[in-house]
Amino acid sequence: MVFENAANFVGMRVALVGPLPPPAGGMANQTRQLAELLRSAQAEVALVQTNAPCAAWVSALPGIRAVWRLFPYLLTLWRTAGRSDVFHVMANSGWSWHLFAAPAIWVARSRGVPVVVNYRGGEAAEFLSKAHQVVGWSMRRVTALVVPSQFLQEVFDRNGMPSQVVPNIIDLSRFSPAAAPTVTAAGPHLVVARNLEAIYDNATALRCFAQVRALHPAATLTVAGSGPLAAELQTLASELGVADAVTFAGRLDRDAMANLYRQASVCLNPSLADNMPNSVLEALASGIPVVSTRVGGVPFIVQDGVTALLVPPQDPTAMAQAVKRLLAEPQFKAKLIEAGLLEVQRYTWARVAPMLAQVYRNSQHSSQQGQR
């Protein structure tokens, strides 16, 4: 089937392979959102979930859980390939690649279905340095590799795997500024929207907040995320003397997250490695200034002093100084917000849809040529 118009998905049969909430997370949210948008554009979408629910006792055992899911997953892939025009595989580093992405590629190609790999994740460089050969073995069978940022494009280029940039999509109808500024007697409200894992370095955000609170005693911090470091971070908040002002909200769904952004004064992104963090883009779309570490793909999506403030990783003092500047200079803060709102227009479905449609068309054409 050939689709002529720039963003015409009508009647296209897309197998979308990836995780779905719960739990809510970057790739899961992007998978669900893409499915919704493709269906709204009249594509036929078959979702193949890589994190399908399983029995509670199995869920508690990661290794067994992966094997338990593998056989029904392979069967679903095989059946879905028989009624699809293209496979769109949401891929990540580590075991996620080996257990889910690679099998999807091989099953689809064995049935003559073109495969678009949508790779994401700030740890791609480290992963490819260790698994270059095995990843390349599967990647040579795909018809297109798309990545959400120039940062990842450069990583794959260095590994001899050409790619094209198709950005993440931000739903501006959901992530948008508050209708009117929230007027309260409370102090500034800082927000972190990263999971409680070592790579996201929420400890630096807590130490930053302790310094901000020394100047703004009524300041509060909400940490929206879950993960193995929850107890350790709660202990650190107590040691820093800020536990009474910190809320560990757990992982929030997208509507709750959108509401939280609209209540925030500043969004912090303290991560040690990153690609294109949705939390940064969502905060910008919500009219909230961002202070982020200058790591990975972050400098490719925001410009220091123009659309956000960037600081070195693991430097709570630098992060606190950036927050204090935003709180002390309302005109500068307003300029950052205005520039951020303009920047996120690049990530709307209207902008991204034609790019994705072209990738699908080219993949189908390439596959048809290869079969002749």
CSV table of C-alpha atoms in Angstrom, one decimal:
chain,number,residue,atom,x,y,z
A,1,MET,CA,0.0,0.0,0.0
A,2,VAL,CA,1.4,3.4,-1.0
A,3,PHE,CA,0.4,6.7,0.8
A,4,GLU,CA,0.8,9.8,-1.2
A,5,ASN,CA,0.0,12.8,1.1
A,6,ALA,CA,2.6,14.2,3.5
A,7,ALA,CA,1.0,12.9,6.7
A,8,ASN,CA,-1.5,10.4,5.3
A,9,PHE,CA,-1.9,7.4,7.5
A,10,VAL,CA,-5.4,6.4,6.3
A,11,GLY,CA,-5.7,2.7,6.2
A,12,MET,CA,-2.1,2.0,7.0
A,13,ARG,CA,-1.7,-1.1,9.2
A,14,VAL,CA,0.9,-0.3,11.8
A,15,ALA,CA,2.2,-2.8,14.4
A,16,LEU,CA,3.4,-0.7,17.3
A,17,VAL,CA,5.7,-2.6,19.6
A,18,GLY,CA,6.6,-1.1,23.0
A,19,PRO,CA,5.7,-0.8,26.7
A,20,LEU,CA,2.5,0.7,27.9
A,21,PRO,CA,1.5,2.3,31.3
A,22,PRO,CA,1.4,1.3,34.0
A,23,PRO,CA,3.9,2.2,35.1
A,24,ALA,CA,3.9,5.6,33.4
A,25,GLY,CA,7.3,6.4,32.0
A,26,GLY,CA,8.9,8.1,29.0
A,27,MET,CA,8.8,5.3,26.5
A,28,ALA,CA,5.5,3.9,27.8
A,29,ASN,CA,3.8,7.3,27.5
A,30,GLN,CA,5.3,7.8,24.0
A,31,THR,CA,4.0,4.4,22.9
A,32,ARG,CA,0.5,5.0,24.1
A,33,GLN,CA,0.4,8.6,22.8
A,34,LEU,CA,1.7,7.5,19.3
A,35,ALA,CA,-1.0,4.8,19.1
A,36,GLU,CA,-3.7,7.3,19.9
A,37,LEU,CA,-2.3,9.8,17.4
A,38,LEU,CA,-2.0,7.3,14.6
A,39,ARG,CA,-5.5,6.1,15.2
A,40,SER,CA,-6.8,9.6,15.2
A,41,ALA,CA,-5.1,9.9,11.7
A,42,GLN,CA,-7.1,6.8,10.7
A,43,ALA,CA,-4.3,4.3,10.8
A,44,GLU,CA,-5.1,0.7,11.9
A,45,VAL,CA,-2.8,0.2,14.9
A,46,ALA,CA,-2.0,-3.2,16.5
A,47,LEU,CA,-0.3,-2.8,19.8
A,48,VAL,CA,2.2,-5.4,20.9
A,49,GLN,CA,2.9,-4.7,24.5
A,50,THR,CA,6.4,-5.6,25.8
A,51,ASN,CA,5.4,-5.2,29.4
A,52,ALA,CA,2.2,-7.2,29.4
A,53,PRO,CA,0.8,-8.0,32.8
A,54,CYS,CA,1.6,-11.4,34.4
A,55,ALA,CA,0.9,-13.2,37.7
A,56,ALA,CA,2.0,-11.3,40.8
A,57,TRP,CA,4.5,-14.0,41.8
A,58,VAL,CA,6.1,-13.9,38.4
A,59,SER,CA,6.3,-10.1,38.5
A,60,ALA,CA,8.4,-10.2,41.6
A,61,LEU,CA,11.1,-12.3,39.8
A,62,PRO,CA,12.6,-10.2,36.9
A,63,GLY,CA,14.5,-13.1,35.2
A,64,ILE,CA,11.6,-15.5,35.3
A,65,ARG,CA,9.2,-12.7,34.3
A,66,ALA,CA,11.1,-12.0,31.1
A,67,VAL,CA,11.1,-15.7,30.1
A,68,TRP,CA,7.4,-16.0,31.1
A,69,ARG,CA,6.5,-13.2,28.7
A,70,LEU,CA,8.8,-14.3,25.9
A,71,PHE,CA,6.8,-17.1,24.3
A,72,PRO,CA,3.4,-15.4,24.2
A,73,TYR,CA,5.2,-12.2,23.0
A,74,LEU,CA,6.8,-14.1,20.1
A,75,LEU,CA,3.5,-15.7,19.1
A,76,THR,CA,1.8,-12.2,19.2
A,77,LEU,CA,4.5,-10.8,17.0
A,78,TRP,CA,4.2,-13.6,14.5
A,79,ARG,CA,0.4,-13.2,14.3
A,80,THR,CA,0.5,-9.4,14.1
A,81,ALA,CA,3.1,-9.4,11.3
A,82,GLY,CA,0.7,-11.3,9.1
A,83,ARG,CA,-1.7,-8.4,9.1
A,84,SER,CA,0.7,-5.4,9.2
A,85,ASP,CA,2.2,-3.0,6.6
A,86,VAL,CA,5.0,-1.9,8.8
A,87,PHE,CA,6.5,-2.7,12.3
A,88,HIS,CA,7.3,0.3,14.5
A,89,VAL,CA,9.5,-1.0,17.3
A,90,MET,CA,10.2,1.2,20.3
A,91,ALA,CA,13.7,0.2,21.4
A,92,ASN,CA,16.0,0.9,24.3
A,93,SER,CA,19.4,-0.2,25.6
A,94,GLY,CA,20.3,-3.2,27.7
A,95,TRP,CA,18.2,-6.3,28.1
A,96,SER,CA,15.2,-4.4,26.7
A,97,TRP,CA,16.9,-4.6,23.3
A,98,HIS,CA,17.8,-8.3,23.4
A,99,LEU,CA,14.5,-9.5,24.8
A,100,PHE,CA,12.0,-7.3,22.9
A,101,ALA,CA,13.4,-5.2,20.1
A,102,ALA,CA,15.7,-7.8,18.4
A,103,PRO,CA,13.0,-10.5,18.4
A,104,ALA,CA,10.5,-8.1,16.9
A,105,ILE,CA,12.9,-7.2,14.1
A,106,TRP,CA,13.6,-10.8,13.2
A,107,VAL,CA,10.0,-12.0,13.4
A,108,ALA,CA,8.8,-9.1,11.2
A,109,ARG,CA,11.6,-9.5,8.6
A,110,SER,CA,11.0,-13.3,8.4
A,111,ARG,CA,7.5,-12.4,7.3
A,112,GLY,CA,8.6,-9.8,4.9
A,113,VAL,CA,7.3,-6.8,6.9
A,114,PRO,CA,9.4,-3.6,6.9
A,115,VAL,CA,10.7,-2.6,10.3
A,116,VAL,CA,11.2,0.9,11.7
A,117,VAL,CA,13.3,0.9,14.9
A,118,ASN,CA,12.6,3.9,17.1
A,119,TYR,CA,15.6,3.9,19.4
A,120,ARG,CA,15.8,6.1,22.6
A,121,GLY,CA,17.7,6.3,25.8
A,122,GLY,CA,20.6,8.3,27.0
A,123,GLU,CA,22.8,5.3,27.6
A,124,ALA,CA,23.0,4.2,24.0
A,125,ALA,CA,26.7,5.1,23.6
A,126,GLU,CA,27.8,2.8,26.5
A,127,PHE,CA,25.4,0.0,25.3
A,128,LEU,CA,26.7,0.1,21.8
A,129,SER,CA,30.3,0.1,22.9
A,130,LYS,CA,29.6,-3.3,24.5
A,131,ALA,CA,27.1,-4.8,22.2
A,132,HIS,CA,28.0,-3.2,18.8
A,133,GLN,CA,28.2,-6.4,16.9
A,134,VAL,CA,25.1,-8.1,18.1
A,135,VAL,CA,23.0,-4.9,17.8
A,136,GLY,CA,24.4,-4.2,14.3
A,137,TRP,CA,23.6,-7.8,13.3
A,138,SER,CA,19.9,-7.1,13.9
A,139,MET,CA,20.0,-3.4,12.8
A,140,ARG,CA,21.1,-4.5,9.3
A,141,ARG,CA,17.7,-6.1,8.9
A,142,VAL,CA,15.7,-2.9,9.6
A,143,THR,CA,14.5,-0.6,6.9
A,144,ALA,CA,14.8,2.5,9.0
A,145,LEU,CA,16.4,3.6,12.2
A,146,VAL,CA,14.8,6.8,13.7
A,147,VAL,CA,16.0,8.5,16.9
A,148,PRO,CA,14.4,11.5,18.7
A,149,SER,CA,17.5,13.7,18.8
A,150,GLN,CA,20.6,14.8,17.0
A,151,PHE,CA,22.5,13.6,20.1
A,152,LEU,CA,21.5,10.0,19.4
A,153,GLN,CA,22.0,10.4,15.7
A,154,GLU,CA,25.6,11.2,16.3
A,155,VAL,CA,26.0,8.2,18.7
A,156,PHE,CA,24.7,5.8,16.0
A,157,ASP,CA,26.7,7.5,13.2
A,158,ARG,CA,29.9,6.9,15.2
A,159,ASN,CA,28.9,3.2,15.3
A,160,GLY,CA,28.3,3.0,11.5
A,161,MET,CA,24.5,2.9,11.8
A,162,PRO,CA,22.9,5.8,9.9
A,163,SER,CA,19.6,7.2,11.4
A,164,GLN,CA,17.2,10.1,10.9
A,165,VAL,CA,15.7,12.3,13.6
A,166,VAL,CA,12.0,12.1,14.3
A,167,PRO,CA,11.4,14.0,17.5
A,168,ASN,CA,9.3,13.0,20.5
A,169,ILE,CA,5.8,14.3,20.5
A,170,ILE,CA,4.4,16.6,23.2
A,171,ASP,CA,0.7,16.9,23.6
A,172,LEU,CA,0.2,20.7,23.9
A,173,SER,CA,-3.5,20.2,24.6
A,174,ARG,CA,-2.5,18.4,27.9
A,175,PHE,CA,0.8,20.1,28.7
A,176,SER,CA,0.0,23.8,28.6
A,177,PRO,CA,0.4,26.8,30.9
A,178,ALA,CA,-2.1,27.4,33.6
A,179,ALA,CA,-5.0,29.7,32.5
A,180,ALA,CA,-4.0,32.1,35.2
A,181,PRO,CA,-1.0,32.3,37.5
A,182,THR,CA,-1.5,30.5,40.8
A,183,VAL,CA,-1.5,33.1,43.5
A,184,THR,CA,-0.7,31.8,47.0
A,185,ALA,CA,1.2,32.9,50.0
A,186,ALA,CA,3.4,29.9,49.8
A,187,GLY,CA,7.0,30.0,48.7
A,188,PRO,CA,8.4,28.7,45.4
A,189,HIS,CA,7.5,25.1,44.4
A,190,LEU,CA,10.2,23.0,42.7
A,191,VAL,CA,9.4,19.9,40.8
A,192,VAL,CA,11.5,16.9,39.7
A,193,ALA,CA,9.9,14.4,37.4
A,194,ARG,CA,12.5,11.6,37.2
A,195,ASN,CA,12.4,8.1,38.6
A,196,LEU,CA,14.3,7.3,41.8
A,197,GLU,CA,17.3,5.6,40.2
A,198,ALA,CA,21.0,6.4,40.4
A,199,ILE,CA,21.2,7.6,36.8
A,200,TYR,CA,18.7,10.4,37.5
A,201,ASP,CA,20.6,11.7,40.6
A,202,ASN,CA,17.7,12.9,42.6
A,203,ALA,CA,20.1,13.3,45.5
A,204,THR,CA,21.6,16.4,43.8
A,205,ALA,CA,18.1,17.9,43.4
A,206,LEU,CA,17.5,17.4,47.2
A,207,ARG,CA,20.8,19.0,48.0
A,208,CYS,CA,20.0,21.9,45.7
A,209,PHE,CA,16.6,22.3,47.3
A,210,ALA,CA,18.2,22.5,50.8
A,211,GLN,CA,20.3,25.5,49.6
A,212,VAL,CA,17.3,27.1,48.0
A,213,ARG,CA,15.2,26.7,51.1
A,214,ALA,CA,17.9,28.4,53.2
A,215,LEU,CA,17.0,31.5,51.2
A,216,HIS,CA,13.3,30.8,50.8
A,217,PRO,CA,12.1,29.0,54.0
A,218,ALA,CA,8.6,28.5,52.5
A,219,ALA,CA,9.9,26.7,49.4
A,220,THR,CA,8.6,23.1,48.7
A,221,LEU,CA,9.8,20.3,46.5
A,222,THR,CA,7.8,17.5,44.8
A,223,VAL,CA,9.6,14.5,43.5
A,224,ALA,CA,7.4,12.7,41.0
A,225,GLY,CA,8.8,9.2,40.3
A,226,SER,CA,9.3,5.8,41.8
A,227,GLY,CA,12.3,3.5,42.0
A,228,PRO,CA,14.7,1.5,44.2
A,229,LEU,CA,16.3,4.6,45.8
A,230,ALA,CA,13.1,5.8,47.4
A,231,ALA,CA,14.0,5.0,51.0
A,232,GLU,CA,17.6,6.3,50.6
A,233,LEU,CA,16.4,9.6,49.2
A,234,GLN,CA,13.8,10.0,52.0
A,235,THR,CA,16.6,9.4,54.5
A,236,LEU,CA,18.7,12.1,52.7
A,237,ALA,CA,15.9,14.6,52.9
A,238,SER,CA,15.7,14.0,56.6
A,239,GLU,CA,19.5,14.4,57.0
A,240,LEU,CA,19.3,17.7,55.1
A,241,GLY,CA,16.6,19.0,57.3
A,242,VAL,CA,14.0,19.4,54.5
A,243,ALA,CA,11.9,16.3,54.9
A,244,ASP,CA,8.9,18.4,56.0
A,245,ALA,CA,9.0,20.4,52.7
A,246,VAL,CA,9.6,17.5,50.3
A,247,THR,CA,6.8,15.4,48.9
A,248,PHE,CA,7.6,12.0,47.3
A,249,ALA,CA,4.6,11.8,45.0
A,250,GLY,CA,5.4,8.5,43.4
A,251,ARG,CA,5.0,7.9,39.6
A,252,LEU,CA,2.1,10.0,38.3
A,253,ASP,CA,0.0,9.5,35.2
A,254,ARG,CA,0.1,12.1,32.5
A,255,ASP,CA,-2.9,14.1,33.6
A,256,ALA,CA,-1.7,14.3,37.2
A,257,MET,CA,1.8,15.2,35.9
A,258,ALA,CA,0.4,18.0,33.7
A,259,ASN,CA,-1.5,19.4,36.8
A,260,LEU,CA,1.7,19.2,38.9
A,261,TYR,CA,3.7,21.2,36.3
A,262,ARG,CA,1.1,24.0,36.4
A,263,GLN,CA,1.6,24.3,40.1
A,264,ALA,CA,5.4,24.5,39.9
A,265,SER,CA,7.8,27.5,39.9
A,266,VAL,CA,10.8,25.6,38.5
A,267,CYS,CA,11.4,22.2,37.1
A,268,LEU,CA,14.7,20.5,37.9
A,269,ASN,CA,16.4,17.8,35.8
A,270,PRO,CA,19.4,16.5,37.7
A,271,SER,CA,20.2,13.4,35.5
A,272,LEU,CA,23.6,12.1,34.8
A,273,ALA,CA,22.8,10.8,31.3
A,274,ASP,CA,19.9,11.7,29.1
A,275,ASN,CA,18.7,11.7,25.5
A,276,MET,CA,15.5,13.8,25.0
A,277,PRO,CA,13.8,13.9,28.4
A,278,ASN,CA,10.1,14.3,28.0
A,279,SER,CA,10.0,15.9,31.5
A,280,VAL,CA,12.0,18.9,30.2
A,281,LEU,CA,9.8,19.4,27.1
A,282,GLU,CA,6.6,18.9,29.1
A,283,ALA,CA,7.7,21.5,31.6
A,284,LEU,CA,8.6,24.0,28.9
A,285,ALA,CA,5.2,23.4,27.3
A,286,SER,CA,3.6,24.0,30.7
A,287,GLY,CA,5.2,27.4,31.0
A,288,ILE,CA,7.7,26.3,33.7
A,289,PRO,CA,11.4,27.3,33.5
A,290,VAL,CA,13.8,24.4,33.6
A,291,VAL,CA,17.2,24.0,35.3
A,292,SER,CA,18.9,20.9,33.9
A,293,THR,CA,22.2,19.2,33.9
A,294,ARG,CA,24.3,19.7,30.8
A,295,VAL,CA,24.4,16.0,29.8
A,296,GLY,CA,23.8,13.9,26.7
A,297,GLY,CA,21.1,15.2,24.4
A,298,VAL,CA,19.8,18.0,26.7
A,299,PRO,CA,22.0,20.7,25.1
A,300,PHE,CA,20.5,19.6,21.7
A,301,ILE,CA,16.9,20.5,22.8
A,302,VAL,CA,17.5,23.6,25.0
A,303,GLN,CA,19.9,26.5,24.8
A,304,ASP,CA,21.5,27.6,28.0
A,305,GLY,CA,20.2,31.1,29.0
A,306,VAL,CA,17.7,31.1,26.2
A,307,THR,CA,15.2,28.3,26.7
A,308,ALA,CA,16.6,26.8,30.0
A,309,LEU,CA,19.5,27.1,32.4
A,310,LEU,CA,22.1,24.3,32.2
A,311,VAL,CA,24.5,23.3,34.9
A,312,PRO,CA,27.2,20.7,35.4
A,313,PRO,CA,26.0,17.3,36.7
A,314,GLN,CA,26.4,16.4,40.4
A,315,ASP,CA,26.8,20.1,41.3
A,316,PRO,CA,23.9,21.0,43.7
A,317,THR,CA,25.4,24.5,44.3
A,318,ALA,CA,25.4,25.4,40.6
A,319,MET,CA,21.8,24.1,40.3
A,320,ALA,CA,20.7,26.1,43.4
A,321,GLN,CA,22.3,29.3,42.1
A,322,ALA,CA,20.4,28.8,38.8
A,323,VAL,CA,17.1,28.4,40.7
A,324,LYS,CA,17.8,31.4,42.9
A,325,ARG,CA,18.5,33.5,39.7
A,326,LEU,CA,15.1,32.5,38.3
A,327,LEU,CA,13.4,33.4,41.5
A,328,ALA,CA,15.2,36.7,41.8
A,329,GLU,CA,14.9,37.9,38.2
A,330,PRO,CA,11.2,37.6,37.2
A,331,GLN,CA,11.8,39.3,33.8
A,332,PHE,CA,14.6,36.9,32.9
A,333,LYS,CA,12.3,34.0,34.0
A,334,ALA,CA,9.5,35.3,31.8
A,335,LYS,CA,11.8,35.5,28.8
A,336,LEU,CA,12.9,31.9,29.4
A,337,ILE,CA,9.3,30.8,29.6
A,338,GLU,CA,8.3,32.6,26.4
A,339,ALA,CA,11.3,31.1,24.5
A,340,GLY,CA,10.5,27.6,25.9
A,341,LEU,CA,6.9,27.8,24.7
A,342,LEU,CA,8.0,28.7,21.2
A,343,GLU,CA,10.6,25.9,21.2
A,344,VAL,CA,8.2,23.1,22.0
A,345,GLN,CA,6.1,23.9,18.9
A,346,ARG,CA,8.7,21.7,17.1
A,347,TYR,CA,7.4,18.7,18.9
A,348,THR,CA,3.7,18.8,18.0
A,349,TRP,CA,2.0,16.0,16.1
A,350,ALA,CA,1.4,18.5,13.2
A,351,ARG,CA,5.2,18.9,12.8
A,352,VAL,CA,6.2,15.3,13.5
A,353,ALA,CA,3.4,13.4,11.6
A,354,PRO,CA,4.8,14.2,8.1
A,355,MET,CA,8.3,13.0,9.1
A,356,LEU,CA,6.9,9.7,10.4
A,357,ALA,CA,4.7,9.2,7.4
A,358,GLN,CA,7.6,9.7,5.1
A,359,VAL,CA,9.7,7.1,7.1
A,360,TYR,CA,6.8,4.6,6.8
A,361,ARG,CA,6.5,5.2,3.0
A,362,ASN,CA,10.2,4.9,2.4
A,363,SER,CA,10.4,1.7,4.5
A,364,GLN,CA,7.6,0.1,2.5
A,365,HIS,CA,9.2,1.2,-0.8
A,366,SER,CA,12.6,-0.2,0.3
A,367,SER,CA,11.0,-3.5,1.4
A,368,GLN,CA,9.1,-3.9,-1.9
A,369,GLN,CA,12.3,-3.2,-3.8
A,370,GLY,CA,14.2,-5.8,-1.8
A,371,GLN,CA,11.6,-8.4,-2.5
A,372,ARG,CA,11.8,-8.0,-6.3
